[in-house]
Tab-separated table of C-alpha atoms and ligand atoms in Angstrom:
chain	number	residue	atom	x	y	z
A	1	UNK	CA	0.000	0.000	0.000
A	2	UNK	CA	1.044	3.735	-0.544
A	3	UNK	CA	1.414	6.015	2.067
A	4	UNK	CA	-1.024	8.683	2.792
A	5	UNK	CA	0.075	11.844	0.742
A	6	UNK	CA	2.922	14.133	3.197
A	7	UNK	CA	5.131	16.791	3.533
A	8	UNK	CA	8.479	15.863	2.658
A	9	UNK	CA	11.562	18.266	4.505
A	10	UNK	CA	15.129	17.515	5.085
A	11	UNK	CA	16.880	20.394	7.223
A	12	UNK	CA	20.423	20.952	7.564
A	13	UNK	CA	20.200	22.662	10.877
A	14	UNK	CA	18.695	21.086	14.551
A	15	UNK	CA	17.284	24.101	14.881
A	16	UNK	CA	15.353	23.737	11.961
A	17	UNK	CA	14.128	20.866	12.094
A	18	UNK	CA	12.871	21.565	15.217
A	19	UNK	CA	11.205	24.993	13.990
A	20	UNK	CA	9.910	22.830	11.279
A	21	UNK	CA	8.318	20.192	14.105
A	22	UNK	CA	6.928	23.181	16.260
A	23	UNK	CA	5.423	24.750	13.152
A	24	UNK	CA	3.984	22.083	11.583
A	25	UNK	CA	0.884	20.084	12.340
A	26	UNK	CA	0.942	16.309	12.674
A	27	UNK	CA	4.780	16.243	11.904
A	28	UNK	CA	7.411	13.226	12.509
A	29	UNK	CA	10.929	12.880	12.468
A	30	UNK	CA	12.089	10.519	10.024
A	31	UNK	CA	15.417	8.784	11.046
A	32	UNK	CA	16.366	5.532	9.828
A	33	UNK	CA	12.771	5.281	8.461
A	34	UNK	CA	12.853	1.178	9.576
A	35	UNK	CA	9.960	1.344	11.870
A	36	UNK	CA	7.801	4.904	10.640
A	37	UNK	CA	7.964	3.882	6.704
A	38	UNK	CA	6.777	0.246	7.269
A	39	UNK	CA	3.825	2.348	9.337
A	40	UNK	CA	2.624	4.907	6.742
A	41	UNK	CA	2.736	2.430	4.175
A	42	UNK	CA	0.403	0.291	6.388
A	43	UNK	CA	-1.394	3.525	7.043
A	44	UNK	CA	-1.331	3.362	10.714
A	45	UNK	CA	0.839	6.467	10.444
A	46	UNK	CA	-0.171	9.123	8.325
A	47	UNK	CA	1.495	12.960	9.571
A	48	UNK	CA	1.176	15.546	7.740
A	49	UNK	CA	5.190	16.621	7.383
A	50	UNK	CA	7.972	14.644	7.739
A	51	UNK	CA	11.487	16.151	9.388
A	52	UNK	CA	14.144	13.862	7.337
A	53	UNK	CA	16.889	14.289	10.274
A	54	UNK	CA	19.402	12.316	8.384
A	55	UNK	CA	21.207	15.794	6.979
A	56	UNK	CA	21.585	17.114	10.690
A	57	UNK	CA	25.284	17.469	11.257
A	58	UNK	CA	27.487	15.723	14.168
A	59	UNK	CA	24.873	13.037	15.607
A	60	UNK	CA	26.389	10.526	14.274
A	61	UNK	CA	28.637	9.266	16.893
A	62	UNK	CA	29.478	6.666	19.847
A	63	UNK	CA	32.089	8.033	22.090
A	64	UNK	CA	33.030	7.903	26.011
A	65	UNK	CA	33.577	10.949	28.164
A	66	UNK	CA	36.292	11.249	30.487
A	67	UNK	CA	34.399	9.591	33.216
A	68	UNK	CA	33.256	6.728	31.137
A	69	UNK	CA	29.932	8.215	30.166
A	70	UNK	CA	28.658	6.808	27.197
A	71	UNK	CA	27.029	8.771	24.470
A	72	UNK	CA	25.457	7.800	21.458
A	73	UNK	CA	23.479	9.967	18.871
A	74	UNK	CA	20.773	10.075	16.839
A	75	UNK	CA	22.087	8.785	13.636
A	76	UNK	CA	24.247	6.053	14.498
A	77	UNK	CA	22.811	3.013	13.007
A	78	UNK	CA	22.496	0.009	14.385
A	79	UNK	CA	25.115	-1.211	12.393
A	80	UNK	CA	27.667	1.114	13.624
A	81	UNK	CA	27.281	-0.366	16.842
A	82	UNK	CA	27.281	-4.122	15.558
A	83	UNK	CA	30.899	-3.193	14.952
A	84	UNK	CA	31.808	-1.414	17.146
A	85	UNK	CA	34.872	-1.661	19.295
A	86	UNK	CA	33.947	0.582	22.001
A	87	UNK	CA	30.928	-1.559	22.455
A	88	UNK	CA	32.942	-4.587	22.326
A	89	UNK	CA	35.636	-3.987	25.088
A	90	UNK	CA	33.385	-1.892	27.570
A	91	UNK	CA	29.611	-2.771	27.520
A	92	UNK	CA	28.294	-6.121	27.068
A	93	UNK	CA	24.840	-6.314	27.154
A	94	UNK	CA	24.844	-3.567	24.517
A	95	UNK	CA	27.561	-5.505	21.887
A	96	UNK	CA	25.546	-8.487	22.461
A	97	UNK	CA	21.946	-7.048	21.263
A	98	UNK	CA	23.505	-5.121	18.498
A	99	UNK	CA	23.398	-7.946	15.612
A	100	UNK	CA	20.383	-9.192	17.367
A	101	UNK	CA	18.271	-6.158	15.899
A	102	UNK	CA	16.458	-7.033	12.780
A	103	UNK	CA	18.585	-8.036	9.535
A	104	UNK	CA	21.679	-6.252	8.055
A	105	UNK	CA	19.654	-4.398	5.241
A	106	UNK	CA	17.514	-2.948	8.659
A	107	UNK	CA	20.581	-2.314	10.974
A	108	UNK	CA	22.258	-0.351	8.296
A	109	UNK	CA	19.590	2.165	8.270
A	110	UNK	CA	17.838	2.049	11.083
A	111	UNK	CA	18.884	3.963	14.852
A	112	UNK	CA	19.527	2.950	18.309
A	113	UNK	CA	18.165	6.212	19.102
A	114	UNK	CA	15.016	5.622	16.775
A	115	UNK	CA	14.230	2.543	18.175
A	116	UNK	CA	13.796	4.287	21.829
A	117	UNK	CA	11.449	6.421	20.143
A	118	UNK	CA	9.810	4.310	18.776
A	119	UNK	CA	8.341	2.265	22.439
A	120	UNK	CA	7.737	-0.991	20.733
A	121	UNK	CA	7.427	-3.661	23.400
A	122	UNK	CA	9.746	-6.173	21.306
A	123	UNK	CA	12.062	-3.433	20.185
A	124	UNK	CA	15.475	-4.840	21.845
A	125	UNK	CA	17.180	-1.471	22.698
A	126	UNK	CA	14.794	-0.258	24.828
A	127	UNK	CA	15.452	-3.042	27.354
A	128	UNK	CA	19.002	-2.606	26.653
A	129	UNK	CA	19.130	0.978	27.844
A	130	UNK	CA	16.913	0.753	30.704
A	131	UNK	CA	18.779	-2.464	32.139
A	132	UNK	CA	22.083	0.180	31.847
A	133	UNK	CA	19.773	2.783	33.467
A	134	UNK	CA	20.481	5.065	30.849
A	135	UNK	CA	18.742	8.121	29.268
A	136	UNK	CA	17.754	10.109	26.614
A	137	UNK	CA	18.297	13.969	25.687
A	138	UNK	CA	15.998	15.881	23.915
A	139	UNK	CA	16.360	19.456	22.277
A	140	UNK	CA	13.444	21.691	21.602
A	141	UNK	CA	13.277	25.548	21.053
A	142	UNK	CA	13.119	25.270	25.155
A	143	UNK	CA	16.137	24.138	25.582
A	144	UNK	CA	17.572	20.393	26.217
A	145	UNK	CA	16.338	18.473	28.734
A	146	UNK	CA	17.345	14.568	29.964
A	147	UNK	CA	15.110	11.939	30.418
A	148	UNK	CA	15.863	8.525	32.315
A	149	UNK	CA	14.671	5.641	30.278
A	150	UNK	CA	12.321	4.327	32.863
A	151	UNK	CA	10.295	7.647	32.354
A	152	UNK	CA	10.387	7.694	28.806
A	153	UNK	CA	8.105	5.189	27.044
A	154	UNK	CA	4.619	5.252	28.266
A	155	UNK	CA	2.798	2.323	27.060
A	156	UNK	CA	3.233	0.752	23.757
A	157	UNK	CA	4.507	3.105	20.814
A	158	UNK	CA	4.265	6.019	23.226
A	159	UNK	CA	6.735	8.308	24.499
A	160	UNK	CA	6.924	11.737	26.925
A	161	UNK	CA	8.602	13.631	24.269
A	162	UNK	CA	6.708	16.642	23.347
A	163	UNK	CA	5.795	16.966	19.464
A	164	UNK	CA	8.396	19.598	18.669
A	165	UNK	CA	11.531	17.740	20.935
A	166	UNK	CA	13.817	15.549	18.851
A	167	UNK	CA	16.125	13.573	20.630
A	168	UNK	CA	20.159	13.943	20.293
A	169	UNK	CA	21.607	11.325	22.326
A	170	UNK	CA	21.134	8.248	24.651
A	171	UNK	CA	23.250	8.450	27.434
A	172	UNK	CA	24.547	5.324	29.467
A	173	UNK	CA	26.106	5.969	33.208
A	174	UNK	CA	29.674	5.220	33.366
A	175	UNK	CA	30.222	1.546	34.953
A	176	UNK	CA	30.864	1.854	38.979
A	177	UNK	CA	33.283	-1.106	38.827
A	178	UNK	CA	33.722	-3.715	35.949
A	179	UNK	CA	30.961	-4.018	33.372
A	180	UNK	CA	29.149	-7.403	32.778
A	181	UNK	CA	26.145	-8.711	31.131
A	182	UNK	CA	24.503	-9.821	28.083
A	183	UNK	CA	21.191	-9.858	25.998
A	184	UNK	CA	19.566	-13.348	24.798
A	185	UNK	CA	16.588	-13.393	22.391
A	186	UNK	CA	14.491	-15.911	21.447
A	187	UNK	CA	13.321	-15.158	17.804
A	188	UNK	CA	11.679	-17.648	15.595
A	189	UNK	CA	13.557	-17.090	12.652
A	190	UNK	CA	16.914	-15.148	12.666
A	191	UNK	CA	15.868	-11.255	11.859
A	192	UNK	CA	12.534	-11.480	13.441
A	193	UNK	CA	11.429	-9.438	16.517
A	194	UNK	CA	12.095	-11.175	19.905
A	195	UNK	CA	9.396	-13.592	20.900
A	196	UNK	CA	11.412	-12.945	24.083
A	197	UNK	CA	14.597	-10.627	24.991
A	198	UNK	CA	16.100	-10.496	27.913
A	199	UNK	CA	19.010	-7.832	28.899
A	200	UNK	CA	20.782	-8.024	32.280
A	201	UNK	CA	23.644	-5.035	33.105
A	202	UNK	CA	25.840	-5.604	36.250
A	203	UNK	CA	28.556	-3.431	37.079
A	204	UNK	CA	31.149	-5.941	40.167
A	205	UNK	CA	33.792	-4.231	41.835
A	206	UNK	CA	35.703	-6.242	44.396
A	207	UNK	CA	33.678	-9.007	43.991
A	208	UNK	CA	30.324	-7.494	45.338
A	209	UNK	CA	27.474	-6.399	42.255
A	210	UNK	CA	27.382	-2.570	42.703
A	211	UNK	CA	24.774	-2.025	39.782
A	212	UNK	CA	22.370	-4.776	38.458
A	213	UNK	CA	19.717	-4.111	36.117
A	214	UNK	CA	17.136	-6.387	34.093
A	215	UNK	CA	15.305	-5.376	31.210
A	216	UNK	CA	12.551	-7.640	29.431
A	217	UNK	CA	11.633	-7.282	25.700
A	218	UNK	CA	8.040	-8.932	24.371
A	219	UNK	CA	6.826	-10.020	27.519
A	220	UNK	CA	4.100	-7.289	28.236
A	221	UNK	CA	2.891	-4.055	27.121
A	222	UNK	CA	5.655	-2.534	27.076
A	223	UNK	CA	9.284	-2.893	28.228
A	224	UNK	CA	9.211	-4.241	31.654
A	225	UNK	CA	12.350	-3.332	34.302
A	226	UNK	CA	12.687	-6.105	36.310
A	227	UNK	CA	13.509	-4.089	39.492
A	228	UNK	CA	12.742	-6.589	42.054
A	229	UNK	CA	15.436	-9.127	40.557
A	230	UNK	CA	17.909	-6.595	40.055
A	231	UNK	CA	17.813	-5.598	43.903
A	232	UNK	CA	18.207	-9.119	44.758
A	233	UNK	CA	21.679	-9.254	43.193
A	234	UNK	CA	22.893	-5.756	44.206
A	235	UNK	CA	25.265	-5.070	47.356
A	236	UNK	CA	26.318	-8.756	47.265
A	237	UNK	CA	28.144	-11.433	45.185
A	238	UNK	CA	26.719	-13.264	42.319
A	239	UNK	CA	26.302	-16.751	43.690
A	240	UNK	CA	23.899	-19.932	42.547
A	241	UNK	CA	21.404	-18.636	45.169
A	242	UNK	CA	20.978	-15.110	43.846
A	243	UNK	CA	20.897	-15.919	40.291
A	244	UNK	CA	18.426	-18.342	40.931
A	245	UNK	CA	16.582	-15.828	43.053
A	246	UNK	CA	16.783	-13.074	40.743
A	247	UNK	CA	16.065	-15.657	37.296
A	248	UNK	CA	12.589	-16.113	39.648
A	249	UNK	CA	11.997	-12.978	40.338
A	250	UNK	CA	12.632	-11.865	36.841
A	251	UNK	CA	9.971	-14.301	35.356
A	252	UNK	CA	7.675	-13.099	37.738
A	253	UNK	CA	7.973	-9.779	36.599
A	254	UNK	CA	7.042	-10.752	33.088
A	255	UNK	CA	3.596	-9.844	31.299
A	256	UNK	CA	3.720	-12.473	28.904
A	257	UNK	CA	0.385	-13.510	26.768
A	258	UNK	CA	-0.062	-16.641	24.742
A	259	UNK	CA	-0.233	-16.267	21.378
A	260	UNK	CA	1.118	-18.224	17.821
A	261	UNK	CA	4.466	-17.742	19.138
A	262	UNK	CA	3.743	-19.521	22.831
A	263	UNK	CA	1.702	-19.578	25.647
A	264	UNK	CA	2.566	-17.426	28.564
A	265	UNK	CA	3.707	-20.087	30.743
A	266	UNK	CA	6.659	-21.359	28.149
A	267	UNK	CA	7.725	-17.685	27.759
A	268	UNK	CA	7.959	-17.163	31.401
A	269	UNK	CA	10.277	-20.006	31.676
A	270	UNK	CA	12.896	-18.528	28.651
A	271	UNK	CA	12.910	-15.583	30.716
A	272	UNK	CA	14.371	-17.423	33.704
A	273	UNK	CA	16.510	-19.216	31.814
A	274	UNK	CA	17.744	-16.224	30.153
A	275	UNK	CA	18.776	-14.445	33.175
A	276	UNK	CA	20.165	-17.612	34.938
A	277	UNK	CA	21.841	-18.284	31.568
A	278	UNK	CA	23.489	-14.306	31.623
A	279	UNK	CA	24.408	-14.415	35.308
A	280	UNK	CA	26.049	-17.825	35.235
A	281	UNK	CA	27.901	-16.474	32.060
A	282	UNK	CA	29.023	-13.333	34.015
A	283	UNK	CA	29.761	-15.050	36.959
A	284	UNK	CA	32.477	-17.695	35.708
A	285	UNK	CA	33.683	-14.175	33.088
A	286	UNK	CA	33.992	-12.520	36.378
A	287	UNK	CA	36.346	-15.207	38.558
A	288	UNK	CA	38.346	-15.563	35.207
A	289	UNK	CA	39.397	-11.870	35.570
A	290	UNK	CA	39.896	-12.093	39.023
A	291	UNK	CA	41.996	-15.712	38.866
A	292	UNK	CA	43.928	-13.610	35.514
A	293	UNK	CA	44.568	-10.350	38.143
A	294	UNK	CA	45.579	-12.820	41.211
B	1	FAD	C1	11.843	-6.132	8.870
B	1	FAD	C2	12.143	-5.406	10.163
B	1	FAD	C3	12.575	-6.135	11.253
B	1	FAD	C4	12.872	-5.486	12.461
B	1	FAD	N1	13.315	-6.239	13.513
B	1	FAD	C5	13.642	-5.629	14.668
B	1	FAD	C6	14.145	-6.372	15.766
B	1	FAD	O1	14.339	-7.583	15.704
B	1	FAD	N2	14.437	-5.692	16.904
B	1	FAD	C7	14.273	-4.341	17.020
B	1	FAD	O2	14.553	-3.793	18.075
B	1	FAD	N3	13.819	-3.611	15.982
B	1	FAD	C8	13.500	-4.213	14.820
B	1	FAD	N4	13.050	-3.457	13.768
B	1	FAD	C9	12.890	-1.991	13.949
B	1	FAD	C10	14.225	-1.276	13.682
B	1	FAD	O3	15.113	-1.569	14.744
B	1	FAD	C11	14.099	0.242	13.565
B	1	FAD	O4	15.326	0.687	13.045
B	1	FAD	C12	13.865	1.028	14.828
B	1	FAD	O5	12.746	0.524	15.538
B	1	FAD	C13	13.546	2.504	14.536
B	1	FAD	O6	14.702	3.206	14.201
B	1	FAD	P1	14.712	4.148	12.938
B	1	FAD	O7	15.950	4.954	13.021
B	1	FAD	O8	14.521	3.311	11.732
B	1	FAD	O9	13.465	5.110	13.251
B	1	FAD	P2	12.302	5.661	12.331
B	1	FAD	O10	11.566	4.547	11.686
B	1	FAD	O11	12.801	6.741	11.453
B	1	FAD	O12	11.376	6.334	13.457
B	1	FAD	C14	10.692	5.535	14.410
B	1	FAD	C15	9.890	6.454	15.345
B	1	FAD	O13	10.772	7.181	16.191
B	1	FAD	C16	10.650	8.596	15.970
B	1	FAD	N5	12.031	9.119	16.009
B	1	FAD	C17	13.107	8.592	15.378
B	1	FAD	N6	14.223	9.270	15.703
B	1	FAD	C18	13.823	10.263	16.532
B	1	FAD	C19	14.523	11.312	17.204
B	1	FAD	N7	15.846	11.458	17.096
B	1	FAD	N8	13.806	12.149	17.995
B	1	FAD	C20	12.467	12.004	18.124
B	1	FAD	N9	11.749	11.024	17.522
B	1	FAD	C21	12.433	10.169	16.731
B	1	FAD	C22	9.989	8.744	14.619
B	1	FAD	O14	9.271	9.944	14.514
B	1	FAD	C23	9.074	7.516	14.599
B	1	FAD	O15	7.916	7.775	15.345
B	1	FAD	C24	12.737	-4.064	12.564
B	1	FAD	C25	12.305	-3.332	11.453
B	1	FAD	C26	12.009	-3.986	10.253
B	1	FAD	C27	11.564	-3.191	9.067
């Protein structure tokens, strides 16, 4: 199907494009296109105006500050990150979702930061970011403004930006010790979206966690932060009880609903076996290093 007639603008400034969004009614930023194309040709999008960000200048990066802040902006593609060596040596969970999005032609276009946006419960990012506890930053003629990831999506395909904010960057908090993690995702072919995801962040220093965080992708309404099993590994070691405790909790935390790719029950269970399957993984990672520094 075509898409409903639009608007078509391509800025070369922010500001701009984000006169252009304030201006116009019904308008959308187009990014990597992956998820709002697909939509207006369905017609379950149809704005008036598209803002084509992809001639902005300078938000296409992936860099660390000083302090280990990470920073990653609007236009880098998924497959920037895929290859990334940043991503590789220093966060985890993030270099293990990043050729789990989609298929190559997708992750070539499409945005890490575009997938935020776009709140879908089985996008894998989102869970990503919020098991980091990261953010996003959004500019608007008011100025720029940061917004924590559990604040951000509101239910599915819903977000608290306002129409005429475009966001820059996702942020992720330096690591308060040594990074670990991973993301699993049960798809049913390779490319699809996750029948299940599961993300788990931990950052260990001397042994003890001193950051855990567990995001869930497909298993509710929308991305679900699995707060009560992170708490039950932070402030101590990871050990068979916790990450048996926390797998538990995890599942229980889960939304799941049965449908032609499971029942509720089955995808409950991948979820605990995820997480036990991540923690056991950064457990044994973890007493390598510490046997390699000894
Ligand atoms: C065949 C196929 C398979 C896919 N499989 C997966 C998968 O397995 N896992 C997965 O996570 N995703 C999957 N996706 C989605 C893909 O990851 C998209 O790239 C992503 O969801 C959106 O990023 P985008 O840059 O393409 O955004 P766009 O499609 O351009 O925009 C998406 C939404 O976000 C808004 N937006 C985008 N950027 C900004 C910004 N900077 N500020 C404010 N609003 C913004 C847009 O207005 C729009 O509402 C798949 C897509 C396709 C077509």
């Amino acid at each position: 199907m075509y898409p409903s007639r639009f608007r078509y603008e391509a800025p070369h400034s922010l500001d701009e494009a984000i006169a252009l969004l304030r201006d116009g009614d019904d308008a959308k930023v187009l990014a990597g296109g992956q998820s709002l194309v697909p939509l207006m040709k369905l017609r379950f999008a149809s704005p008036e105006l598209l803002v084509d960000i992809n001639n902005l200048p300078g938000l296409a990066y992936q860099r660390s500050d000083p302090d280990g802040t990470l920073r990653i902006g609007a236009l880098t593609r998924h497959v920037d990150l895929e290859k990334s060596e940043l991503l590789r040596t220093s966060q985890p969970t993030m270099a293990a979702a990043a050729p789990l999005i989609a298929d190559p032609i997708v992750r070539n276009r499409g945005t890490l930061v575009g997938s935020l946006c776009h709140a879908d419960p089985q996008g894998d990012w989102a869970s990503v970011v919020l098991s980091l506890g990261g953010s996003v930053v959004a500019q608007s003629t008011r100025g720029r403004r940061s917004i924590p990831m559990a604040n951000f999506v509101t239910g599915p395909f819903q977000n608290v930006l306002d129409p005429d904010e475009i966001v820059v960057e996702a942020v992720i908090p330096a690591a308060r010790g040594q990074r670990a993690g991973g993301y699993l995702k049960l798809e049913r072919r390779v490319g699809d979206f996750a029948t299940v995801g599961v993300a788990v962040s931990l950052d260990i220093s001397g042994g003890t966690v001193t950051h855990a965080g567990i995001g869930l992708t497909g298993v509710g309404g929308s991305t679900i932060a699995a707060t009560e099993a992170a708490a039950a590994l932070t402030g101590r070691p990871l050990t068979p009880e916790s990450i048996s405790q926390a797998a538990e909790l995890a599942a229980a935390a889960a939304r799941p609903r049965t449908d032609h790719r499971g029942s509720a029950e089955y995808k409950r269970h991948i979820v605990t076996t995820f997480v036990e399957r991540i923690l056991t993984g950064s457990s044994r990672g973890h007493s390598d290093e510490a046997e390699r520094a000894a």
